[in-house]
Coordinates of C-alpha atoms and ligand atoms in Angstrom, one line a residue:
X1392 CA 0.0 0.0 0.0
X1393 CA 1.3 3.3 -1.2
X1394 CA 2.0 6.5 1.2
X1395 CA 0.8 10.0 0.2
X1396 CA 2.6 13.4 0.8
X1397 CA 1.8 17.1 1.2
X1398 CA 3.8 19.3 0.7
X1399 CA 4.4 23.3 -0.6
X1400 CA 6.4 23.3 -3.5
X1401 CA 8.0 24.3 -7.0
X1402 CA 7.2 20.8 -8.6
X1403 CA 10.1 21.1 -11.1
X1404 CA 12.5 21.0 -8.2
X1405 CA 11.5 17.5 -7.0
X1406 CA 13.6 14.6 -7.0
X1407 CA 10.7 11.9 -8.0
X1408 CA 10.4 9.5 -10.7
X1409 CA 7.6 11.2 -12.2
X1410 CA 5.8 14.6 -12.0
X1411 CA 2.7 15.3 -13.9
X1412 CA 2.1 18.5 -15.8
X1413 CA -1.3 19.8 -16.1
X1414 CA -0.8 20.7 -19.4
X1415 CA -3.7 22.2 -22.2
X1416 CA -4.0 20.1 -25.5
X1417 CA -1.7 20.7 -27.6
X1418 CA 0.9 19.5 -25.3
X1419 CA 2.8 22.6 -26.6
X1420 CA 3.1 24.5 -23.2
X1421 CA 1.7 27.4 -21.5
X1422 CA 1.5 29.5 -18.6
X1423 CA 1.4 28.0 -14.6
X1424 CA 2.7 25.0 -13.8
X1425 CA 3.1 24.0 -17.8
X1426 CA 5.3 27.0 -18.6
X1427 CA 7.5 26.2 -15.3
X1428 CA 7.8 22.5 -16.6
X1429 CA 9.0 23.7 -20.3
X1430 CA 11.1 25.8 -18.9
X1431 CA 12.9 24.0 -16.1
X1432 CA 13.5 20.5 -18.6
X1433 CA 14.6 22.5 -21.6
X1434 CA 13.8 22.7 -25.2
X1435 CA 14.1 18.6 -26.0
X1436 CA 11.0 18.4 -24.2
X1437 CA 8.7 20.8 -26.6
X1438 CA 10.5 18.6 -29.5
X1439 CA 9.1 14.9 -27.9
X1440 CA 6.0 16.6 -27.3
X1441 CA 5.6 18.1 -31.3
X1442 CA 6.1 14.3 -32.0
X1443 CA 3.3 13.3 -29.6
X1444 CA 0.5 15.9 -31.6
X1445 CA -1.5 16.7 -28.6
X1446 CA -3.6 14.8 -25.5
X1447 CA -7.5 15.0 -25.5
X1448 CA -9.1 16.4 -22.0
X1449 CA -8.7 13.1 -19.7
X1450 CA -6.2 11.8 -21.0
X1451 CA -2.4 11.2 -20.2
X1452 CA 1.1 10.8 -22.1
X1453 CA 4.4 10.2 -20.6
X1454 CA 7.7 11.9 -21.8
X1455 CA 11.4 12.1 -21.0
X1456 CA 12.4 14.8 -17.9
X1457 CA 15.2 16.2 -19.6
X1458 CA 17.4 18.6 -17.5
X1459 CA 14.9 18.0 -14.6
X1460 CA 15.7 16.1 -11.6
X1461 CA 11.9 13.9 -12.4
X1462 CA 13.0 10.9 -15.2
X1463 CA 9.7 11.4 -16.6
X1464 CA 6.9 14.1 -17.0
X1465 CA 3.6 12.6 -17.1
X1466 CA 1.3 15.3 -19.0
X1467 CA -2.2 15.2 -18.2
X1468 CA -5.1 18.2 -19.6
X1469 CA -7.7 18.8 -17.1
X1470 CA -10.9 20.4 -17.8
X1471 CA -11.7 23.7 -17.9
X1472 CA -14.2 24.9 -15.4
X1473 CA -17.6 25.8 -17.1
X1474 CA -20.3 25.4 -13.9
X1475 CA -20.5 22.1 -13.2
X1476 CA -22.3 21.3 -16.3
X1477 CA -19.7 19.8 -19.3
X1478 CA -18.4 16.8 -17.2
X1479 CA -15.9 18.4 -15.6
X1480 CA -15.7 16.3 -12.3
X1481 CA -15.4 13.0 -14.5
X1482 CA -12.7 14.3 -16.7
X1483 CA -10.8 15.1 -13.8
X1484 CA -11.4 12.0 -12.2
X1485 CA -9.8 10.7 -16.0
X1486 CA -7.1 13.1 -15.5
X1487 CA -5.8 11.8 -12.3
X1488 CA -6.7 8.7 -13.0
X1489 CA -5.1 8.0 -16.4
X1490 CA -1.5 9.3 -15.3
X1491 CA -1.5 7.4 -12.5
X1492 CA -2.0 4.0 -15.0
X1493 CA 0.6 5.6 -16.9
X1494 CA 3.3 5.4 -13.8
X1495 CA 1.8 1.9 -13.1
X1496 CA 2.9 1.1 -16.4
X1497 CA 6.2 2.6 -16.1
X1498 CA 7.0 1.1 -12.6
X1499 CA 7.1 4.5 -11.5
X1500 CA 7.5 4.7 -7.5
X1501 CA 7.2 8.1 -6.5
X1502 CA 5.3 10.5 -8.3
X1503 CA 3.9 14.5 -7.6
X1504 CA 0.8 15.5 -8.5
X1505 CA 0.5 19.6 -9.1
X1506 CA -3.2 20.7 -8.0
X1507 CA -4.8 20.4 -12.0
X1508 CA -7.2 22.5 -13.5
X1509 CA -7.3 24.6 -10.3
X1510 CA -5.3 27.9 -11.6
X1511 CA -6.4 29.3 -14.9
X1512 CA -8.7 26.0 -15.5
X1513 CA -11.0 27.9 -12.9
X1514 CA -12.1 24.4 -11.0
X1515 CA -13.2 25.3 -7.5
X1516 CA -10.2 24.0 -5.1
X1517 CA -11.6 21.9 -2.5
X1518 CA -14.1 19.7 -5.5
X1519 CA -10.6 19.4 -7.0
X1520 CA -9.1 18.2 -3.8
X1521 CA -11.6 15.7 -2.6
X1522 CA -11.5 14.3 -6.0
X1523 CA -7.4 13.8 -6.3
X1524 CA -7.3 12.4 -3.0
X1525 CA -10.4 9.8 -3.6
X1526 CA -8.9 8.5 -7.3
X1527 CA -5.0 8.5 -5.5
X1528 CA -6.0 6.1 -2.3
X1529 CA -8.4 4.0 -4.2
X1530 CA -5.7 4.0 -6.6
X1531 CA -2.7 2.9 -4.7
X1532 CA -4.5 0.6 -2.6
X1533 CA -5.3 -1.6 -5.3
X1534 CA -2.1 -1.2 -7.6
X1535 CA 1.7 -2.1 -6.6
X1536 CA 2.6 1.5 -8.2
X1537 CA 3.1 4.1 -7.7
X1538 CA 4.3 3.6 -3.7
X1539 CA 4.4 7.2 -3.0
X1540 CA 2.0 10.2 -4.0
X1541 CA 2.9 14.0 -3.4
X1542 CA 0.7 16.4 -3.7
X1543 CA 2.6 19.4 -4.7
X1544 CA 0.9 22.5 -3.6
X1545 CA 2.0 26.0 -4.7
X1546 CA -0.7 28.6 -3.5
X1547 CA -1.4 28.5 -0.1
X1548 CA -5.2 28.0 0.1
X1549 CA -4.4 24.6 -1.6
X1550 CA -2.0 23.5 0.4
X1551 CA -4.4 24.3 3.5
X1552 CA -6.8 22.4 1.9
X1553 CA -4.8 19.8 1.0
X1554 CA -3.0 19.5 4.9
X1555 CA -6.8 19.2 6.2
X1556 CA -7.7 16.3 3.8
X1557 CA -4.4 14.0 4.9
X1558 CA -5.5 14.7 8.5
X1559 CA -9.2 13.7 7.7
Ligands
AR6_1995 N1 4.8 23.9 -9.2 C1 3.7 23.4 -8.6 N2 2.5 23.9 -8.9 C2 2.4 25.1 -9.6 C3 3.5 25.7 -10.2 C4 4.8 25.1 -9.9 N3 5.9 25.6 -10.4 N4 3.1 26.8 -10.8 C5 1.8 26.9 -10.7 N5 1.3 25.9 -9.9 P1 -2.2 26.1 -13.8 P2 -4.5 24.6 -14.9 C6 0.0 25.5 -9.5 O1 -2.8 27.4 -14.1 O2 -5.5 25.3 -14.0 C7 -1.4 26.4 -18.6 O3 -1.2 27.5 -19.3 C8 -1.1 26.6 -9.4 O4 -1.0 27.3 -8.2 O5 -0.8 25.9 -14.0 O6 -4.6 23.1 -15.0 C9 -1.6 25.1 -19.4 O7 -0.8 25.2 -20.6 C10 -2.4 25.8 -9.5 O8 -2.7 25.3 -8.2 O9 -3.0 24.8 -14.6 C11 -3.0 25.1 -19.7 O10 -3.4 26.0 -20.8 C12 -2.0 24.5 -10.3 O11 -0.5 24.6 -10.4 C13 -3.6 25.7 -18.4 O12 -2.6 26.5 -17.8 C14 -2.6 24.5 -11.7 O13 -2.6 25.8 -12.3 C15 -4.0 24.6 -17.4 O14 -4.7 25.2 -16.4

């Protein structure tokens, strides 16, 4: 049975197997986390992900880390907030979901989770929260990887959020 962590950080500094980029479509970068990730691993990376040609809303592809200390960036698009009404809580569900098959297929132990679709995605923090920590411990209970799960917070109402849900 796997452990999970919380903890305030720049995900790019991490020393993990994986971290997972909550990335838009076109896999091409952005701003937030995705623009911090492009930046920290280096130009190689936008290369593998041209090669890729994009990642529907759900879904998951793994690259190469590059100059990070992570050996792999799992990128994952979450949805963008629109009310409640366009399936957003499912394809988050995918979201976290799908990348953590993805390390499962990789044998990837140790893996941090940014806090998706909750920056310019708009998806109201705690919904997000309750739903990353229900897909991770069903998730690791049932699967031999990954055997640890950080969630990387950056702001600090997530990171409160995220403290109160490892307590409770
Ligand atoms: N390390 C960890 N978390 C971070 C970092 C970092 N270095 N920088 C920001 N965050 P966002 P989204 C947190 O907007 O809402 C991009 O342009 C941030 O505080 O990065 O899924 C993509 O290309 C927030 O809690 O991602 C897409 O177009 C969380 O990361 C779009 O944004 C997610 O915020 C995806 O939007």
């Amino acid at each position: 049975m796997g452990t999970i962590e919380v903890i305030q950080a720049d995900i790019t500094t991490l020393n993990v197997d994986a971290i997972v980029n909550a990335a838009n479509e076109s896999l091409l970068g952005g701003g937030g986390v995705d623009g911090a990730i492009h930046a920290a691993a280096g130009p190689e990376l936008l290369e593998e992900c041209r090669k890729i040609g994009g990642c529907p809303t759900g879904e998951a592809r793994i690259t190469n880390g590059y100059k990070l200390p992570a050996k792999h960036i799992i990128h994952t698009v979450g949805p963008i907030w629109r009310g409640g009404y366009k399936d957003e809580i499912d394809l988050l569900r995918n979201a976290y979901q799908n990348s953590l098959k993805l390390a499962l297929n990789h044998n990837v132990e140790s893996i941090a989770f940014p806090n998706i679709s909750t920056g310019v995605y708009g998806f109201p923090k705690k919904s997000a929260a309750e739903i990353a920590f229900r897909i991770v411990r069903e998730f690791i209970c049932k699967n031999r990887y990954p055997k640890k799960v950080i969630f990387a917070c950056f702001d600090e109402e997530n990171y409160d959020i995220y403290k109160a849900k490892l307590i409770g």
